[in-house]
Tab-separated table of C-alpha atoms in Angstrom:
chain	number	residue	atom	x	y	z
A	891	MET	CA	125.474	168.765	-8.636
A	892	LYS	CA	123.687	169.146	-5.310
A	893	LYS	CA	126.616	167.713	-3.333
A	894	LEU	CA	128.939	170.007	-5.266
A	895	ALA	CA	126.814	173.008	-4.313
A	896	LEU	CA	126.882	172.010	-0.647
A	897	LEU	CA	130.628	171.402	-0.749
A	898	SER	CA	130.973	174.913	-2.153
A	899	LEU	CA	128.910	176.033	0.827
A	900	ALA	CA	131.467	174.515	3.160
A	901	ILE	CA	134.355	176.326	1.531
A	902	ALA	CA	132.470	179.622	1.351
A	903	VAL	CA	131.359	179.458	4.986
A	904	LEU	CA	134.904	178.699	6.049
A	905	MET	CA	136.169	181.709	4.098
A	906	ILE	CA	133.444	183.941	5.573
A	907	SER	CA	134.252	182.621	9.037
A	908	GLY	CA	137.835	183.757	8.691
A	909	CYS	CA	136.613	187.337	8.305
A	910	LEU	CA	134.561	187.304	11.513
A	911	GLY	CA	137.346	186.830	14.055
A	912	GLY	CA	136.834	186.440	17.818
A	913	GLY	CA	137.110	183.484	20.153
A	914	GLY	CA	135.145	180.714	21.849
A	915	THR	CA	133.284	177.690	20.582
A	916	SER	CA	129.695	178.434	21.599
A	917	THR	CA	126.753	178.617	19.232
A	918	ILE	CA	124.412	181.613	19.309
A	919	VAL	CA	120.825	180.716	18.483
A	920	PRO	CA	117.583	182.752	18.559
A	921	SER	CA	115.495	182.099	21.669
A	922	SER	CA	112.223	180.254	21.300
A	923	ASN	CA	110.194	182.964	23.065
A	924	GLY	CA	110.080	185.135	19.948
A	925	GLU	CA	112.245	187.940	21.384
A	926	ASP	CA	115.083	188.428	18.931
A	927	GLU	CA	117.201	190.351	21.431
A	928	GLN	CA	117.570	187.306	23.710
A	929	TYR	CA	120.058	184.514	23.065
A	930	THR	CA	120.935	181.212	24.655
A	931	GLN	CA	124.260	179.411	24.643
A	932	THR	CA	124.370	175.796	23.413
A	933	GLU	CA	127.187	173.405	22.704
A	934	THR	CA	128.456	172.974	19.153
A	935	PRO	CA	126.884	169.797	17.666
A	936	GLU	CA	129.187	166.856	17.058
A	937	THR	CA	129.556	166.142	13.343
A	938	SER	CA	129.599	162.382	14.046
A	939	GLU	CA	125.942	162.550	15.125
A	940	ILE	CA	124.829	163.743	11.706
A	941	PRO	CA	123.846	160.921	9.328
A	942	THR	CA	125.802	160.645	6.120
A	943	GLU	CA	122.821	160.655	3.767
A	944	THR	CA	119.045	160.365	4.120
A	945	GLN	CA	116.219	161.229	1.790
A	946	THR	CA	112.441	160.889	1.927
A	947	GLN	CA	109.983	162.119	-0.700
A	948	SER	CA	106.255	161.991	-1.195
A	949	GLU	CA	105.514	159.555	-3.997
A	950	THR	CA	102.023	160.923	-4.509
A	951	SER	CA	102.983	164.467	-5.416
A	952	GLN	CA	103.243	164.994	-9.150
A	953	GLU	CA	103.726	168.779	-9.114
A	954	LYS	CA	107.244	170.082	-9.313
A	955	ALA	CA	108.792	173.509	-8.751
A	956	SER	CA	112.268	174.594	-7.704
A	957	TRP	CA	113.805	177.841	-6.487
A	958	ALA	CA	115.243	178.541	-9.927
A	959	SER	CA	116.909	181.951	-9.457
A	960	PRO	CA	117.771	182.590	-5.794
A	961	TRP	CA	118.077	186.319	-5.001
A	962	ASP	CA	118.037	187.392	-8.674
A	963	ILE	CA	115.385	190.123	-8.637
A	964	SER	CA	116.576	191.705	-11.888
A	965	SER	CA	114.954	189.024	-14.069
A	966	PRO	CA	111.201	188.802	-14.780
A	967	ILE	CA	109.077	186.458	-12.664
A	968	THR	CA	105.902	184.563	-13.553
A	969	VAL	CA	102.831	185.062	-11.359
A	970	ASP	CA	99.401	183.687	-12.253
A	971	GLY	CA	100.680	182.860	-15.736
A	972	ARG	CA	101.845	186.422	-16.473
A	973	SER	CA	105.343	187.888	-16.619
A	974	TYR	CA	106.284	190.728	-14.253
A	975	LYS	CA	109.317	192.788	-13.291
A	976	ILE	CA	109.988	193.501	-9.621
A	977	VAL	CA	110.154	197.294	-9.315
A	978	ALA	CA	109.636	197.766	-5.573
A	979	ILE	CA	110.104	195.798	-2.360
A	980	LYS	CA	109.538	196.512	1.309
A	981	TYR	CA	110.821	194.275	4.074
A	982	ARG	CA	111.575	194.147	7.781
A	983	TYR	CA	115.239	193.451	8.464
A	984	LYS	CA	116.942	192.579	11.750
A	985	VAL	CA	120.664	192.065	12.217
A	986	ARG	CA	123.148	191.461	15.012
A	987	HIS	CA	126.770	191.755	13.954
A	988	PRO	CA	129.579	189.786	15.635
A	989	ASP	CA	130.771	192.699	17.785
A	990	SER	CA	127.380	193.494	19.305
A	991	GLU	CA	124.911	191.846	21.674
A	992	LYS	CA	121.997	193.939	20.422
A	993	VAL	CA	119.727	193.280	17.464
A	994	PHE	CA	119.113	196.313	15.231
A	995	GLU	CA	115.906	196.491	13.220
A	996	TYR	CA	114.983	198.471	10.110
A	997	ILE	CA	112.097	198.747	7.696
A	998	VAL	CA	113.664	198.770	4.226
A	999	GLU	CA	111.822	200.244	1.233
A	1000	LYS	CA	113.229	199.954	-2.273
A	1001	ARG	CA	111.944	201.059	-5.669
A	1002	LYS	CA	113.295	201.643	-9.158
A	1003	SER	CA	111.930	203.657	-12.077
A	1004	GLN	CA	112.904	205.922	-14.945
A	1005	THR	CA	112.960	209.655	-14.299
A	1006	GLU	CA	114.641	212.936	-15.211
A	1007	ILE	CA	117.046	214.917	-13.033
A	1008	MET	CA	119.001	218.144	-13.266
A	1009	LEU	CA	122.685	217.298	-13.628
A	1010	TYR	CA	125.488	219.516	-12.368
A	1011	GLY	CA	129.239	219.324	-12.742
A	1012	GLY	CA	132.372	221.024	-11.551
A	1013	GLU	CA	134.495	223.486	-13.495
A	1014	LEU	CA	137.899	224.640	-12.342
A	1015	ASN	CA	138.287	228.423	-12.039
A	1016	LEU	CA	141.890	228.945	-13.083
A	1017	GLU	CA	142.167	232.308	-11.361
A	1018	SER	CA	140.839	231.285	-7.948
A	1019	GLY	CA	141.743	227.609	-8.091
A	1020	ASN	CA	138.247	226.705	-6.862
A	1021	VAL	CA	135.912	224.158	-8.435
A	1022	GLU	CA	132.666	225.915	-9.256
A	1023	LYS	CA	129.242	224.291	-9.648
A	1024	VAL	CA	127.915	224.368	-13.215
A	1025	GLU	CA	124.420	223.446	-14.412
A	1026	ILE	CA	124.639	220.988	-17.297
A	1027	GLY	CA	120.938	220.321	-17.894
A	1028	LYS	CA	118.233	217.702	-17.480
A	1029	VAL	CA	119.065	214.078	-18.249
A	1030	LYS	CA	117.000	210.887	-18.350
A	1031	VAL	CA	118.190	208.268	-15.877
A	1032	TYR	CA	117.195	205.129	-13.997
A	1033	GLU	CA	116.436	205.907	-10.367
A	1034	TYR	CA	117.105	203.454	-7.531
A	1035	TYR	CA	115.639	204.619	-4.244
A	1036	THR	CA	116.159	203.213	-0.741
A	1037	LYS	CA	114.586	204.302	2.527
A	1038	LEU	CA	115.849	202.866	5.815
A	1039	THR	CA	113.480	203.546	8.691
A	1040	PRO	CA	115.101	202.558	12.000
A	1041	VAL	CA	112.997	200.694	14.528
A	1042	SER	CA	116.160	200.365	16.599
A	1043	GLY	CA	119.671	201.337	15.533
A	1044	GLU	CA	122.160	204.183	15.592
A	1045	PHE	CA	120.296	206.328	13.053
A	1046	GLY	CA	117.614	208.395	14.764
A	1047	ASP	CA	116.062	209.621	11.534
A	1048	PRO	CA	115.172	207.652	8.402
A	1049	VAL	CA	117.943	207.442	5.809
A	1050	GLU	CA	117.129	208.035	2.133
A	1051	PHE	CA	119.504	206.871	-0.564
A	1052	TYR	CA	119.134	207.767	-4.257
A	1053	VAL	CA	121.224	206.350	-7.078
A	1054	TRP	CA	120.701	207.743	-10.604
A	1055	THR	CA	122.399	205.780	-13.360
A	1056	SER	CA	122.536	205.464	-17.130
A	1057	ASP	CA	123.369	201.751	-16.836
A	1058	PRO	CA	120.801	199.823	-14.744
A	1059	SER	CA	122.623	196.516	-15.211
A	1060	SER	CA	125.450	197.750	-12.957
A	1061	VAL	CA	123.032	198.564	-10.125
A	1062	ASP	CA	120.394	195.809	-10.374
A	1063	THR	CA	122.679	193.331	-8.609
A	1064	TYR	CA	122.486	195.407	-5.423
A	1065	PHE	CA	118.847	196.473	-5.708
A	1066	ALA	CA	117.655	194.266	-2.833
A	1067	TYR	CA	120.524	195.266	-0.506
A	1068	PRO	CA	119.391	197.397	2.453
A	1069	ALA	CA	122.496	199.577	2.028
A	1070	SER	CA	125.484	199.414	-0.287
A	1071	MET	CA	128.434	201.761	-0.644
A	1072	THR	CA	129.303	199.756	-3.777
A	1073	LEU	CA	126.651	201.676	-5.700
A	1074	LEU	CA	128.680	204.877	-5.464
A	1075	LEU	CA	131.374	203.249	-7.612
A	1076	ALA	CA	129.144	201.380	-10.065
A	1077	PRO	CA	129.718	202.055	-13.783
A	1078	GLY	CA	127.282	204.514	-15.309
A	1079	VAL	CA	126.351	206.264	-12.052
A	1080	VAL	CA	125.258	209.815	-12.922
A	1081	ALA	CA	124.449	211.095	-9.432
A	1082	THR	CA	123.791	209.896	-5.882
A	1083	LYS	CA	122.209	211.446	-2.815
A	1084	VAL	CA	122.235	210.236	0.792
A	1085	ALA	CA	120.269	212.169	3.419
A	1086	SER	CA	119.161	211.748	7.017
A	1087	GLY	CA	117.757	214.646	9.031
A	1088	ASP	CA	120.075	217.620	8.501
A	1089	LYS	CA	122.936	215.436	7.204
A	1090	PHE	CA	123.359	214.906	3.462
A	1091	TYR	CA	125.768	214.098	0.658
A	1092	ILE	CA	125.252	214.671	-3.085
A	1093	PHE	CA	127.554	213.442	-5.836
A	1094	TYR	CA	127.196	214.559	-9.475
A	1095	ASN	CA	129.161	212.642	-12.099
A	1096	PRO	CA	128.936	214.016	-15.704
A	1097	PRO	CA	131.217	211.231	-17.054
A	1098	GLY	CA	128.380	208.856	-16.150
A	1099	ILE	CA	126.610	210.069	-19.311
A	1100	GLY	CA	129.816	210.413	-21.316
A	1101	ASN	CA	130.283	214.146	-20.603
A	1102	TYR	CA	133.968	214.715	-19.865
A	1103	ASP	CA	133.862	218.491	-20.214
A	1104	TYR	CA	133.101	218.848	-16.519
A	1105	MET	CA	134.483	217.336	-13.348
A	1106	PRO	CA	132.430	215.418	-10.757
A	1107	TYR	CA	130.981	217.743	-8.129
A	1108	THR	CA	130.009	217.003	-4.519
A	1109	GLU	CA	128.072	218.735	-1.771
A	1110	GLY	CA	127.841	217.849	1.928
A	1111	SER	CA	129.716	215.080	3.757
A	1112	LEU	CA	129.482	211.296	3.532
A	1113	ASP	CA	131.466	210.539	6.707
A	1114	TRP	CA	128.370	210.031	8.863
A	1115	PHE	CA	127.163	207.348	6.445
A	1116	LYS	CA	130.291	205.503	5.347
A	1117	ASN	CA	131.654	205.294	8.919
A	1118	SER	CA	128.396	203.911	10.299
A	1119	LYS	CA	128.537	200.473	11.938
A	1120	ASP	CA	124.881	200.010	11.011
A	1121	VAL	CA	125.567	200.530	7.309
A	1122	GLU	CA	128.467	198.087	7.445
A	1123	SER	CA	126.328	195.494	9.244
A	1124	LEU	CA	123.423	195.863	6.830
A	1125	TYR	CA	125.658	195.400	3.800
A	1126	LEU	CA	127.869	192.571	5.106
A	1127	SER	CA	125.036	190.546	6.650
A	1128	PHE	CA	123.017	190.724	3.444
A	1129	MET	CA	126.048	189.701	1.429
A	1130	VAL	CA	126.572	186.699	3.746
A	1131	VAL	CA	123.022	185.443	3.298
A	1132	THR	CA	122.671	186.099	-0.456
A	1133	THR	CA	125.981	184.390	-1.261
A	1134	PHE	CA	125.151	181.387	0.961
A	1135	PRO	CA	125.798	178.535	-1.552
A	1136	PHE	CA	123.116	176.367	0.089
A	1137	TRP	CA	120.538	178.181	-2.041
A	1138	GLY	CA	122.043	176.500	-5.093
A	1139	ALA	CA	120.921	173.102	-3.799
A	1140	LEU	CA	117.301	174.299	-3.907
A	1141	GLU	CA	117.596	174.990	-7.629
A	1142	GLU	CA	117.390	171.207	-8.137
A	1143	ASP	CA	114.902	170.399	-5.373
A	1144	ASN	CA	111.142	169.968	-5.731
A	1145	LEU	CA	109.641	172.443	-3.262
A	1146	TYR	CA	106.222	170.797	-3.555
A	1147	SER	CA	107.429	167.455	-2.213
A	1148	PRO	CA	108.403	167.072	1.485
A	1149	HIS	CA	111.870	165.630	1.935
A	1150	GLU	CA	115.014	165.709	4.057
A	1151	GLU	CA	118.645	165.408	3.067
A	1152	SER	CA	121.934	165.157	4.973
A	1153	TYR	CA	125.537	165.162	3.828
A	1154	SER	CA	128.848	164.748	5.609
A	1155	VAL	CA	132.013	165.405	3.627
A	1156	LEU	CA	135.542	165.937	5.008
A	1157	GLY	CA	134.227	167.120	8.364
A	1158	PHE	CA	131.618	169.409	6.854
A	1159	SER	CA	128.081	168.338	7.744
A	1160	TYR	CA	124.768	169.636	6.407
A	1161	ASN	CA	121.141	168.820	7.067
A	1162	TYR	CA	118.090	170.388	5.504
A	1163	ARG	CA	114.384	169.750	5.295
A	1164	VAL	CA	111.804	171.001	2.775
A	1165	THR	CA	108.159	171.106	3.876
A	1166	PRO	CA	105.386	172.357	1.581
A	1167	ASP	CA	103.502	175.046	3.477
A	1168	SER	CA	100.418	177.170	2.820
A	1169	GLU	CA	99.678	180.157	0.581
A	1170	VAL	CA	100.695	183.732	1.410
A	1171	SER	CA	99.192	186.910	-0.050
A	1172	ILE	CA	101.512	189.865	-0.679
A	1173	SER	CA	100.394	193.022	-2.461
A	1174	GLU	CA	97.326	191.536	-4.177
A	1175	HIS	CA	99.017	188.332	-5.349
A	1176	THR	CA	98.994	184.907	-3.710
A	1177	TYR	CA	102.070	182.679	-3.596
A	1178	ARG	CA	102.374	178.993	-2.798
A	1179	THR	CA	105.119	178.492	-0.221
A	1180	SER	CA	107.459	175.903	1.255
A	1181	LYS	CA	109.414	176.012	4.499
A	1182	VAL	CA	113.110	175.218	4.296
A	1183	GLU	CA	115.142	174.480	7.442
A	1184	TRP	CA	118.877	173.865	7.580
A	1185	THR	CA	121.800	173.260	9.923
A	1186	TYR	CA	125.476	172.915	9.150
A	1187	SER	CA	128.758	172.479	10.985
A	1188	ILE	CA	132.325	172.923	9.803
A	1189	PRO	CA	135.704	171.834	11.201
A	1190	GLY	CA	136.879	173.858	14.173
A	1191	GLY	CA	133.459	174.509	15.660
A	1192	GLY	CA	131.823	176.747	13.065
A	1193	ASN	CA	128.143	176.112	12.594
A	1194	GLY	CA	124.827	177.636	11.685
A	1195	LYS	CA	121.121	177.062	11.521
A	1196	GLY	CA	118.129	178.769	10.059
A	1197	SER	CA	114.857	178.571	8.204
A	1198	ALA	CA	113.155	180.338	5.325
A	1199	LEU	CA	109.678	180.498	3.835
A	1200	ILE	CA	110.120	180.611	0.070
A	1201	SER	CA	107.982	180.457	-3.052
A	1202	ALA	CA	109.016	179.009	-6.383
A	1203	SER	CA	107.489	182.135	-7.964
A	1204	LEU	CA	109.692	184.603	-6.068
A	1205	PRO	CA	113.491	184.978	-6.100
A	1206	ILE	CA	113.628	186.283	-2.506
A	1207	PRO	CA	112.377	184.613	0.699
A	1208	ILE	CA	109.067	185.682	2.172
A	1209	LYS	CA	110.555	185.084	5.611
A	1210	LEU	CA	114.058	184.164	6.717
A	1211	GLU	CA	115.889	183.785	10.025
A	1212	GLY	CA	119.312	182.351	10.688
A	1213	VAL	CA	122.672	182.455	12.404
A	1214	PHE	CA	126.058	182.003	10.764
A	1215	VAL	CA	128.764	181.250	13.341
A	1216	SER	CA	132.520	181.125	12.751
A	1217	PRO	CA	134.917	178.535	14.232
A	1218	GLN	CA	136.020	181.328	16.576
A	1219	GLY	CA	132.509	181.551	18.018
A	1220	ASP	CA	131.431	184.838	16.442
A	1221	GLY	CA	128.577	185.092	14.033
A	1222	TRP	CA	125.813	187.005	12.365
A	1223	TYR	CA	122.160	186.800	13.309
A	1224	LEU	CA	119.669	188.092	10.763
A	1225	SER	CA	115.969	188.037	10.113
A	1226	MET	CA	114.016	189.202	7.074
A	1227	GLU	CA	110.276	189.443	6.381
A	1228	LEU	CA	108.876	190.541	3.022
A	1229	LEU	CA	106.060	193.062	3.575
A	1230	GLU	CA	105.228	194.456	0.140
A	1231	LEU	CA	106.155	193.739	-3.457
A	1232	GLY	CA	105.722	196.086	-6.409
A	1233	LEU	CA	105.267	194.389	-9.788
A	1234	GLU	CA	105.122	195.814	-13.297
A	1235	GLU	CA	104.160	193.811	-16.379
A	1236	ALA	CA	107.242	192.815	-18.323
């Protein structure tokens, strides 16, 4: 199963690489001086130097725990023997997209709750031909809130993003994403609002609660948001890392036992190491952690490397840094650090 997961990784990375474009065969890696904006050029590793299969494990460790549900923050988690739902997260996020030499950094705050909003709709005035705003009334909805505070990036002001829905299952999948235009099209969306400084966009959708007597109604413009390179980078980079099939291999691994594994299949080579680490406290709870490091190379010169600090109790990394480079030499750099976590008893 583990080899199958890593073979899937090879295919997925190759498919992702085809979307990145560009030229060259160099590898972009974070510099060791801690400055994310600096990069060094190194040669692509030869796949023949990677051993076909190695594995070492501590025979004395009897405790076992795996990363059972990578990136699934919609399901309850168990902390200190009690079941909780994740209702809020805050993390630092850095990204460099393939067409840029600069790293952009944001503080991302997310929360979800139940609330009540005033819903409006549009009604066509047959005489004037204009769509007029009509107040429908208050409705109970699930609120998904995002705040992007730029440390560096094209947005000067913080960006706030609200999604109100009658169907949380259609939105939960994207809850951790720093930004996602997909939410505007999710089933059950009742209203959305995006605002930054004096720019805003509001979308009311009565059919989201089964009211087809009125048309959807919008105010403001969304062009400044949907045409943003930052928004595109935030969404695509997060999609690349969350769909990285390597995480599936950790669902079978014991995070409490140090070990290394390497595979080489059809020109695809992978190496990773799991090292039990220390304990980390986040928002009044303490989590036992393990450090995971990986490298991979694919035919044509594509390669990547990275590391993550993860806990078997949490579905998202506490820290993560990596590069994902295409055979053409272009790639994503991203870094994530979990700062706060809001839990509610399930």
